[in-house]
Amino acid sequence: KFWVKGFKDVALYLIEEVSIELEAVTNAILGEVGLVGWSVKYALERETKSGTVQRGITVTMLPPLEKDRPSSIRWESWSGGEEQRLRIVGAVALSEVLLRHAGVQSSLEVFDEPAKYVSGAGVNDLCEYLKERARSQEKVIFLVDHLARESSLFAGTVTVKKTLQGSKIYQEA
């Protein structure tokens, strides 16, 4: 138990060290995926109902202010599509921060089913974001999905179809 707690505390300390940068990167990406006016707040400690302090990562989304919405809403309260876009933003931001701190540059990214639960407009925003990300950062980005996604934003499409003779690969430029 001593070592488990110790490693958890070290991990939380390291996360605390980069949490400000992570929050800034996350907030910069939100508008690029269609969540204009939203922001995120990462906290490493929270007060429990009993008044004690619990260490861990808490993610709170701050939507654009509207008169009938509270000023902050816990991550778990969002719809499937909103939550999926928020997951993508969080993963991209965390990846950027960790790679930067490790001194690593990657020219390849793979997104596995990023459009799951996302509306048609959300998928368009996501594809536009990935296109711009690939262009501005000179990356090759693969979007892997079980549904056929039609978009003029893609540089090309590779389709894999299972047949009785095995899988067939079709490439469109």
mmCIF file with all atom_site columns, C-alpha atoms in Angstrom:
data_model
loop_
_atom_site.group_PDB
_atom_site.id
_atom_site.type_symbol
_atom_site.label_atom_id
_atom_site.label_alt_id
_atom_site.label_comp_id
_atom_site.label_asym_id
_atom_site.label_entity_id
_atom_site.label_seq_id
_atom_site.pdbx_PDB_ins_code
_atom_site.Cartn_x
_atom_site.Cartn_y
_atom_site.Cartn_z
_atom_site.occupancy
_atom_site.B_iso_or_equiv
_atom_site.pdbx_formal_charge
_atom_site.auth_seq_id
_atom_site.auth_comp_id
_atom_site.auth_asym_id
_atom_site.auth_atom_id
_atom_site.pdbx_PDB_model_num
ATOM 1   C CA . LYS A 1 1   ? 0.000   0.000   0.000   1.00 0.00 ? 1   LYS A CA 1
ATOM 2   C CA . PHE A 1 2   ? 2.902   2.337   0.775   1.00 0.00 ? 2   PHE A CA 1
ATOM 3   C CA . TRP A 1 3   ? 4.384   1.993   -2.740  1.00 0.00 ? 3   TRP A CA 1
ATOM 4   C CA . VAL A 1 4   ? 1.019   2.227   -4.487  1.00 0.00 ? 4   VAL A CA 1
ATOM 5   C CA . LYS A 1 5   ? 0.230   5.446   -2.636  1.00 0.00 ? 5   LYS A CA 1
ATOM 6   C CA . GLY A 1 6   ? 3.754   6.743   -3.276  1.00 0.00 ? 6   GLY A CA 1
ATOM 7   C CA . PHE A 1 7   ? 3.559   6.116   -7.036  1.00 0.00 ? 7   PHE A CA 1
ATOM 8   C CA . LYS A 1 8   ? 0.093   7.674   -7.158  1.00 0.00 ? 8   LYS A CA 1
ATOM 9   C CA . ASP A 1 9   ? 1.395   10.760  -5.339  1.00 0.00 ? 9   ASP A CA 1
ATOM 10  C CA . VAL A 1 10  ? 4.364   11.027  -7.737  1.00 0.00 ? 10  VAL A CA 1
ATOM 11  C CA . ALA A 1 11  ? 2.039   10.732  -10.729 1.00 0.00 ? 11  ALA A CA 1
ATOM 12  C CA . LEU A 1 12  ? -0.275  13.412  -9.321  1.00 0.00 ? 12  LEU A CA 1
ATOM 13  C CA . TYR A 1 13  ? 2.707   15.678  -8.633  1.00 0.00 ? 13  TYR A CA 1
ATOM 14  C CA . LEU A 1 14  ? 3.894   15.324  -12.242 1.00 0.00 ? 14  LEU A CA 1
ATOM 15  C CA . ILE A 1 15  ? 0.400   15.994  -13.529 1.00 0.00 ? 15  ILE A CA 1
ATOM 16  C CA . GLU A 1 16  ? 0.148   19.028  -11.253 1.00 0.00 ? 16  GLU A CA 1
ATOM 17  C CA . GLU A 1 17  ? 3.375   20.353  -12.767 1.00 0.00 ? 17  GLU A CA 1
ATOM 18  C CA . VAL A 1 18  ? 1.911   20.351  -16.281 1.00 0.00 ? 18  VAL A CA 1
ATOM 19  C CA . SER A 1 19  ? -1.773  20.901  -15.465 1.00 0.00 ? 19  SER A CA 1
ATOM 20  C CA . ILE A 1 20  ? -1.661  24.636  -16.238 1.00 0.00 ? 20  ILE A CA 1
ATOM 21  C CA . GLU A 1 21  ? -0.139  23.951  -19.653 1.00 0.00 ? 21  GLU A CA 1
ATOM 22  C CA . LEU A 1 22  ? -2.589  21.100  -20.242 1.00 0.00 ? 22  LEU A CA 1
ATOM 23  C CA . GLU A 1 23  ? -5.528  23.351  -19.403 1.00 0.00 ? 23  GLU A CA 1
ATOM 24  C CA . ALA A 1 24  ? -4.298  26.061  -21.802 1.00 0.00 ? 24  ALA A CA 1
ATOM 25  C CA . VAL A 1 25  ? -3.763  23.589  -24.667 1.00 0.00 ? 25  VAL A CA 1
ATOM 26  C CA . THR A 1 26  ? -7.152  21.946  -24.043 1.00 0.00 ? 26  THR A CA 1
ATOM 27  C CA . ASN A 1 27  ? -8.952  25.295  -24.029 1.00 0.00 ? 27  ASN A CA 1
ATOM 28  C CA . ALA A 1 28  ? -7.238  26.330  -27.270 1.00 0.00 ? 28  ALA A CA 1
ATOM 29  C CA . ILE A 1 29  ? -8.485  23.189  -29.038 1.00 0.00 ? 29  ILE A CA 1
ATOM 30  C CA . LEU A 1 30  ? -12.123 23.300  -27.838 1.00 0.00 ? 30  LEU A CA 1
ATOM 31  C CA . GLY A 1 31  ? -13.217 25.967  -30.315 1.00 0.00 ? 31  GLY A CA 1
ATOM 32  C CA . GLU A 1 32  ? -11.500 24.141  -33.165 1.00 0.00 ? 32  GLU A CA 1
ATOM 33  C CA . VAL A 1 33  ? -13.834 21.135  -32.780 1.00 0.00 ? 33  VAL A CA 1
ATOM 34  C CA . GLY A 1 34  ? -16.985 23.265  -32.665 1.00 0.00 ? 34  GLY A CA 1
ATOM 35  C CA . LEU A 1 35  ? -17.176 23.872  -28.900 1.00 0.00 ? 35  LEU A CA 1
ATOM 36  C CA . VAL A 1 36  ? -16.833 27.644  -29.220 1.00 0.00 ? 36  VAL A CA 1
ATOM 37  C CA . GLY A 1 37  ? -16.977 29.537  -25.949 1.00 0.00 ? 37  GLY A CA 1
ATOM 38  C CA . TRP A 1 38  ? -16.417 26.422  -23.827 1.00 0.00 ? 38  TRP A CA 1
ATOM 39  C CA . SER A 1 39  ? -13.535 25.969  -21.417 1.00 0.00 ? 39  SER A CA 1
ATOM 40  C CA . VAL A 1 40  ? -12.182 23.231  -19.184 1.00 0.00 ? 40  VAL A CA 1
ATOM 41  C CA . LYS A 1 41  ? -10.795 23.321  -15.670 1.00 0.00 ? 41  LYS A CA 1
ATOM 42  C CA . TYR A 1 42  ? -8.561  20.547  -14.329 1.00 0.00 ? 42  TYR A CA 1
ATOM 43  C CA . ALA A 1 43  ? -8.285  20.157  -10.572 1.00 0.00 ? 43  ALA A CA 1
ATOM 44  C CA . LEU A 1 44  ? -6.107  17.719  -8.680  1.00 0.00 ? 44  LEU A CA 1
ATOM 45  C CA . GLU A 1 45  ? -7.896  17.999  -5.368  1.00 0.00 ? 45  GLU A CA 1
ATOM 46  C CA . ARG A 1 46  ? -11.546 18.246  -4.504  1.00 0.00 ? 46  ARG A CA 1
ATOM 47  C CA . GLU A 1 47  ? -13.508 18.602  -1.336  1.00 0.00 ? 47  GLU A CA 1
ATOM 48  C CA . THR A 1 48  ? -15.673 15.612  -0.453  1.00 0.00 ? 48  THR A CA 1
ATOM 49  C CA . LYS A 1 49  ? -19.165 15.794  1.061   1.00 0.00 ? 49  LYS A CA 1
ATOM 50  C CA . SER A 1 50  ? -17.644 15.108  4.476   1.00 0.00 ? 50  SER A CA 1
ATOM 51  C CA . GLY A 1 51  ? -15.312 18.104  4.112   1.00 0.00 ? 51  GLY A CA 1
ATOM 52  C CA . THR A 1 52  ? -12.076 16.193  3.576   1.00 0.00 ? 52  THR A CA 1
ATOM 53  C CA . VAL A 1 53  ? -9.779  16.733  0.596   1.00 0.00 ? 53  VAL A CA 1
ATOM 54  C CA . GLN A 1 54  ? -9.437  13.952  -1.960  1.00 0.00 ? 54  GLN A CA 1
ATOM 55  C CA . ARG A 1 55  ? -6.536  13.885  -4.410  1.00 0.00 ? 55  ARG A CA 1
ATOM 56  C CA . GLY A 1 56  ? -7.268  12.876  -7.991  1.00 0.00 ? 56  GLY A CA 1
ATOM 57  C CA . ILE A 1 57  ? -8.030  14.454  -11.329 1.00 0.00 ? 57  ILE A CA 1
ATOM 58  C CA . THR A 1 58  ? -11.361 16.231  -11.649 1.00 0.00 ? 58  THR A CA 1
ATOM 59  C CA . VAL A 1 59  ? -12.419 17.630  -15.018 1.00 0.00 ? 59  VAL A CA 1
ATOM 60  C CA . THR A 1 60  ? -15.065 20.355  -15.049 1.00 0.00 ? 60  THR A CA 1
ATOM 61  C CA . MET A 1 61  ? -16.469 21.749  -18.271 1.00 0.00 ? 61  MET A CA 1
ATOM 62  C CA . LEU A 1 62  ? -17.518 25.357  -18.423 1.00 0.00 ? 62  LEU A CA 1
ATOM 63  C CA . PRO A 1 63  ? -20.040 25.790  -21.273 1.00 0.00 ? 63  PRO A CA 1
ATOM 64  C CA . PRO A 1 64  ? -20.857 29.147  -22.805 1.00 0.00 ? 64  PRO A CA 1
ATOM 65  C CA . LEU A 1 65  ? -22.870 30.992  -20.194 1.00 0.00 ? 65  LEU A CA 1
ATOM 66  C CA . GLU A 1 66  ? -26.592 30.713  -20.693 1.00 0.00 ? 66  GLU A CA 1
ATOM 67  C CA . LYS A 1 67  ? -29.288 31.835  -18.282 1.00 0.00 ? 67  LYS A CA 1
ATOM 68  C CA . ASP A 1 68  ? -30.744 28.326  -17.846 1.00 0.00 ? 68  ASP A CA 1
ATOM 69  C CA . ARG A 1 69  ? -27.412 26.467  -17.437 1.00 0.00 ? 69  ARG A CA 1
ATOM 70  C CA . PRO A 1 70  ? -25.198 26.341  -14.362 1.00 0.00 ? 70  PRO A CA 1
ATOM 71  C CA . SER A 1 71  ? -21.758 27.928  -14.725 1.00 0.00 ? 71  SER A CA 1
ATOM 72  C CA . SER A 1 72  ? -19.947 24.587  -14.451 1.00 0.00 ? 72  SER A CA 1
ATOM 73  C CA . ILE A 1 73  ? -20.974 21.042  -15.187 1.00 0.00 ? 73  ILE A CA 1
ATOM 74  C CA . ARG A 1 74  ? -19.162 17.819  -14.292 1.00 0.00 ? 74  ARG A CA 1
ATOM 75  C CA . TRP A 1 75  ? -17.731 15.792  -17.182 1.00 0.00 ? 75  TRP A CA 1
ATOM 76  C CA . GLU A 1 76  ? -20.082 12.880  -16.536 1.00 0.00 ? 76  GLU A CA 1
ATOM 77  C CA . SER A 1 77  ? -23.165 15.036  -17.205 1.00 0.00 ? 77  SER A CA 1
ATOM 78  C CA . TRP A 1 78  ? -22.677 15.560  -20.951 1.00 0.00 ? 78  TRP A CA 1
ATOM 79  C CA . SER A 1 79  ? -24.379 13.715  -23.801 1.00 0.00 ? 79  SER A CA 1
ATOM 80  C CA . GLY A 1 80  ? -22.518 10.952  -25.632 1.00 0.00 ? 80  GLY A CA 1
ATOM 81  C CA . GLY A 1 81  ? -21.557 13.209  -28.572 1.00 0.00 ? 81  GLY A CA 1
ATOM 82  C CA . GLU A 1 82  ? -20.427 16.104  -26.394 1.00 0.00 ? 82  GLU A CA 1
ATOM 83  C CA . GLU A 1 83  ? -18.513 13.739  -24.157 1.00 0.00 ? 83  GLU A CA 1
ATOM 84  C CA . GLN A 1 84  ? -16.805 12.107  -27.162 1.00 0.00 ? 84  GLN A CA 1
ATOM 85  C CA . ARG A 1 85  ? -15.643 15.463  -28.554 1.00 0.00 ? 85  ARG A CA 1
ATOM 86  C CA . LEU A 1 86  ? -14.389 16.418  -25.098 1.00 0.00 ? 86  LEU A CA 1
ATOM 87  C CA . ARG A 1 87  ? -12.491 13.106  -24.876 1.00 0.00 ? 87  ARG A CA 1
ATOM 88  C CA . ILE A 1 88  ? -10.831 13.772  -28.232 1.00 0.00 ? 88  ILE A CA 1
ATOM 89  C CA . VAL A 1 89  ? -9.828  17.280  -27.172 1.00 0.00 ? 89  VAL A CA 1
ATOM 90  C CA . GLY A 1 90  ? -8.475  15.992  -23.858 1.00 0.00 ? 90  GLY A CA 1
ATOM 91  C CA . ALA A 1 91  ? -6.511  13.201  -25.540 1.00 0.00 ? 91  ALA A CA 1
ATOM 92  C CA . VAL A 1 92  ? -5.012  15.533  -28.164 1.00 0.00 ? 92  VAL A CA 1
ATOM 93  C CA . ALA A 1 93  ? -4.079  18.121  -25.529 1.00 0.00 ? 93  ALA A CA 1
ATOM 94  C CA . LEU A 1 94  ? -2.538  15.527  -23.206 1.00 0.00 ? 94  LEU A CA 1
ATOM 95  C CA . SER A 1 95  ? -0.620  13.993  -26.109 1.00 0.00 ? 95  SER A CA 1
ATOM 96  C CA . GLU A 1 96  ? 0.748   17.388  -27.170 1.00 0.00 ? 96  GLU A CA 1
ATOM 97  C CA . VAL A 1 97  ? 1.855   18.278  -23.652 1.00 0.00 ? 97  VAL A CA 1
ATOM 98  C CA . LEU A 1 98  ? 3.450   14.891  -22.905 1.00 0.00 ? 98  LEU A CA 1
ATOM 99  C CA . LEU A 1 99  ? 5.272   14.718  -26.250 1.00 0.00 ? 99  LEU A CA 1
ATOM 100 C CA . ARG A 1 100 ? 6.528   18.294  -25.811 1.00 0.00 ? 100 ARG A CA 1
ATOM 101 C CA . HIS A 1 101 ? 7.866   17.489  -22.332 1.00 0.00 ? 101 HIS A CA 1
ATOM 102 C CA . ALA A 1 102 ? 9.509   14.316  -23.648 1.00 0.00 ? 102 ALA A CA 1
ATOM 103 C CA . GLY A 1 103 ? 11.093  16.238  -26.529 1.00 0.00 ? 103 GLY A CA 1
ATOM 104 C CA . VAL A 1 104 ? 9.378   14.027  -29.103 1.00 0.00 ? 104 VAL A CA 1
ATOM 105 C CA . GLN A 1 105 ? 7.849   15.185  -32.385 1.00 0.00 ? 105 GLN A CA 1
ATOM 106 C CA . SER A 1 106 ? 5.444   12.908  -34.200 1.00 0.00 ? 106 SER A CA 1
ATOM 107 C CA . SER A 1 107 ? 4.346   13.287  -37.802 1.00 0.00 ? 107 SER A CA 1
ATOM 108 C CA . LEU A 1 108 ? 1.621   10.642  -37.506 1.00 0.00 ? 108 LEU A CA 1
ATOM 109 C CA . GLU A 1 109 ? -1.635  10.472  -35.542 1.00 0.00 ? 109 GLU A CA 1
ATOM 110 C CA . VAL A 1 110 ? -4.337  7.815   -35.559 1.00 0.00 ? 110 VAL A CA 1
ATOM 111 C CA . PHE A 1 111 ? -7.878  8.439   -34.342 1.00 0.00 ? 111 PHE A CA 1
ATOM 112 C CA . ASP A 1 112 ? -9.850  5.241   -33.780 1.00 0.00 ? 112 ASP A CA 1
ATOM 113 C CA . GLU A 1 113 ? -13.607 5.816   -34.113 1.00 0.00 ? 113 GLU A CA 1
ATOM 114 C CA . PRO A 1 114 ? -13.512 9.448   -32.985 1.00 0.00 ? 114 PRO A CA 1
ATOM 115 C CA . ALA A 1 115 ? -16.977 10.139  -34.403 1.00 0.00 ? 115 ALA A CA 1
ATOM 116 C CA . LYS A 1 116 ? -18.754 7.618   -32.177 1.00 0.00 ? 116 LYS A CA 1
ATOM 117 C CA . TYR A 1 117 ? -21.923 9.230   -30.757 1.00 0.00 ? 117 TYR A CA 1
ATOM 118 C CA . VAL A 1 118 ? -21.142 12.530  -32.545 1.00 0.00 ? 118 VAL A CA 1
ATOM 119 C CA . SER A 1 119 ? -23.858 14.297  -34.575 1.00 0.00 ? 119 SER A CA 1
ATOM 120 C CA . GLY A 1 120 ? -23.469 15.028  -38.284 1.00 0.00 ? 120 GLY A CA 1
ATOM 121 C CA . ALA A 1 121 ? -22.485 18.648  -37.565 1.00 0.00 ? 121 ALA A CA 1
ATOM 122 C CA . GLY A 1 122 ? -20.029 17.427  -34.929 1.00 0.00 ? 122 GLY A CA 1
ATOM 123 C CA . VAL A 1 123 ? -18.463 14.988  -37.419 1.00 0.00 ? 123 VAL A CA 1
ATOM 124 C CA . ASN A 1 124 ? -18.042 17.840  -39.917 1.00 0.00 ? 124 ASN A CA 1
ATOM 125 C CA . ASP A 1 125 ? -16.383 19.991  -37.226 1.00 0.00 ? 125 ASP A CA 1
ATOM 126 C CA . LEU A 1 126 ? -14.122 17.086  -36.275 1.00 0.00 ? 126 LEU A CA 1
ATOM 127 C CA . CYS A 1 127 ? -13.084 16.372  -39.890 1.00 0.00 ? 127 CYS A CA 1
ATOM 128 C CA . GLU A 1 128 ? -12.415 20.078  -40.483 1.00 0.00 ? 128 GLU A CA 1
ATOM 129 C CA . TYR A 1 129 ? -10.315 20.187  -37.301 1.00 0.00 ? 129 TYR A CA 1
ATOM 130 C CA . LEU A 1 130 ? -8.295  17.109  -38.292 1.00 0.00 ? 130 LEU A CA 1
ATOM 131 C CA . LYS A 1 131 ? -7.737  18.485  -41.812 1.00 0.00 ? 131 LYS A CA 1
ATOM 132 C CA . GLU A 1 132 ? -6.461  21.798  -40.425 1.00 0.00 ? 132 GLU A CA 1
ATOM 133 C CA . ARG A 1 133 ? -4.361  19.997  -37.809 1.00 0.00 ? 133 ARG A CA 1
ATOM 134 C CA . ALA A 1 134 ? -2.749  17.810  -40.477 1.00 0.00 ? 134 ALA A CA 1
ATOM 135 C CA . ARG A 1 135 ? -2.012  20.861  -42.642 1.00 0.00 ? 135 ARG A CA 1
ATOM 136 C CA . SER A 1 136 ? -0.765  23.241  -39.948 1.00 0.00 ? 136 SER A CA 1
ATOM 137 C CA . GLN A 1 137 ? 1.364   20.666  -38.125 1.00 0.00 ? 137 GLN A CA 1
ATOM 138 C CA . GLU A 1 138 ? 2.491   18.801  -41.249 1.00 0.00 ? 138 GLU A CA 1
ATOM 139 C CA . LYS A 1 139 ? 1.129   15.496  -39.962 1.00 0.00 ? 139 LYS A CA 1
ATOM 140 C CA . VAL A 1 140 ? -0.427  12.466  -41.543 1.00 0.00 ? 140 VAL A CA 1
ATOM 141 C CA . ILE A 1 141 ? -3.653  11.757  -39.702 1.00 0.00 ? 141 ILE A CA 1
ATOM 142 C CA . PHE A 1 142 ? -5.632  8.562   -40.040 1.00 0.00 ? 142 PHE A CA 1
ATOM 143 C CA . LEU A 1 143 ? -9.286  8.483   -39.029 1.00 0.00 ? 143 LEU A CA 1
ATOM 144 C CA . VAL A 1 144 ? -10.382 4.862   -38.547 1.00 0.00 ? 144 VAL A CA 1
ATOM 145 C CA . ASP A 1 145 ? -14.124 4.263   -38.420 1.00 0.00 ? 145 ASP A CA 1
ATOM 146 C CA . HIS A 1 146 ? -16.590 1.428   -38.998 1.00 0.00 ? 146 HIS A CA 1
ATOM 147 C CA . LEU A 1 147 ? -18.944 3.813   -40.792 1.00 0.00 ? 147 LEU A CA 1
ATOM 148 C CA . ALA A 1 148 ? -18.105 5.138   -44.236 1.00 0.00 ? 148 ALA A CA 1
ATOM 149 C CA . ARG A 1 149 ? -17.327 8.832   -43.859 1.00 0.00 ? 149 ARG A CA 1
ATOM 150 C CA . GLU A 1 150 ? -17.720 10.896  -46.994 1.00 0.00 ? 150 GLU A CA 1
ATOM 151 C CA . SER A 1 151 ? -15.779 14.139  -46.918 1.00 0.00 ? 151 SER A CA 1
ATOM 152 C CA . SER A 1 152 ? -13.926 16.277  -49.391 1.00 0.00 ? 152 SER A CA 1
ATOM 153 C CA . LEU A 1 153 ? -11.640 17.106  -46.458 1.00 0.00 ? 153 LEU A CA 1
ATOM 154 C CA . PHE A 1 154 ? -9.908  13.716  -46.670 1.00 0.00 ? 154 PHE A CA 1
ATOM 155 C CA . ALA A 1 155 ? -6.809  13.440  -48.838 1.00 0.00 ? 155 ALA A CA 1
ATOM 156 C CA . GLY A 1 156 ? -7.776  9.848   -49.574 1.00 0.00 ? 156 GLY A CA 1
ATOM 157 C CA . THR A 1 157 ? -9.819  6.918   -48.397 1.00 0.00 ? 157 THR A CA 1
ATOM 158 C CA . VAL A 1 158 ? -8.851  3.330   -47.740 1.00 0.00 ? 158 VAL A CA 1
ATOM 159 C CA . THR A 1 159 ? -11.707 0.852   -47.345 1.00 0.00 ? 159 THR A CA 1
ATOM 160 C CA . VAL A 1 160 ? -11.248 -2.652  -45.982 1.00 0.00 ? 160 VAL A CA 1
ATOM 161 C CA . LYS A 1 161 ? -14.048 -5.103  -46.774 1.00 0.00 ? 161 LYS A CA 1
ATOM 162 C CA . LYS A 1 162 ? -14.282 -8.643  -45.474 1.00 0.00 ? 162 LYS A CA 1
ATOM 163 C CA . THR A 1 163 ? -15.189 -11.269 -48.069 1.00 0.00 ? 163 THR A CA 1
ATOM 164 C CA . LEU A 1 164 ? -15.371 -15.047 -48.045 1.00 0.00 ? 164 LEU A CA 1
ATOM 165 C CA . GLN A 1 165 ? -11.886 -15.069 -49.611 1.00 0.00 ? 165 GLN A CA 1
ATOM 166 C CA . GLY A 1 166 ? -10.420 -12.708 -46.982 1.00 0.00 ? 166 GLY A CA 1
ATOM 167 C CA . SER A 1 167 ? -10.131 -8.979  -46.530 1.00 0.00 ? 167 SER A CA 1
ATOM 168 C CA . LYS A 1 168 ? -9.908  -6.742  -49.591 1.00 0.00 ? 168 LYS A CA 1
ATOM 169 C CA . ILE A 1 169 ? -8.346  -3.281  -49.504 1.00 0.00 ? 169 ILE A CA 1
ATOM 170 C CA . TYR A 1 170 ? -9.634  -0.512  -51.776 1.00 0.00 ? 170 TYR A CA 1
ATOM 171 C CA . GLN A 1 171 ? -7.862  2.835   -52.001 1.00 0.00 ? 171 GLN A CA 1
ATOM 172 C CA . GLU A 1 172 ? -9.310  6.036   -53.399 1.00 0.00 ? 172 GLU A CA 1
ATOM 173 C CA . ALA A 1 173 ? -7.167  9.125   -53.915 1.00 0.00 ? 173 ALA A CA 1
#
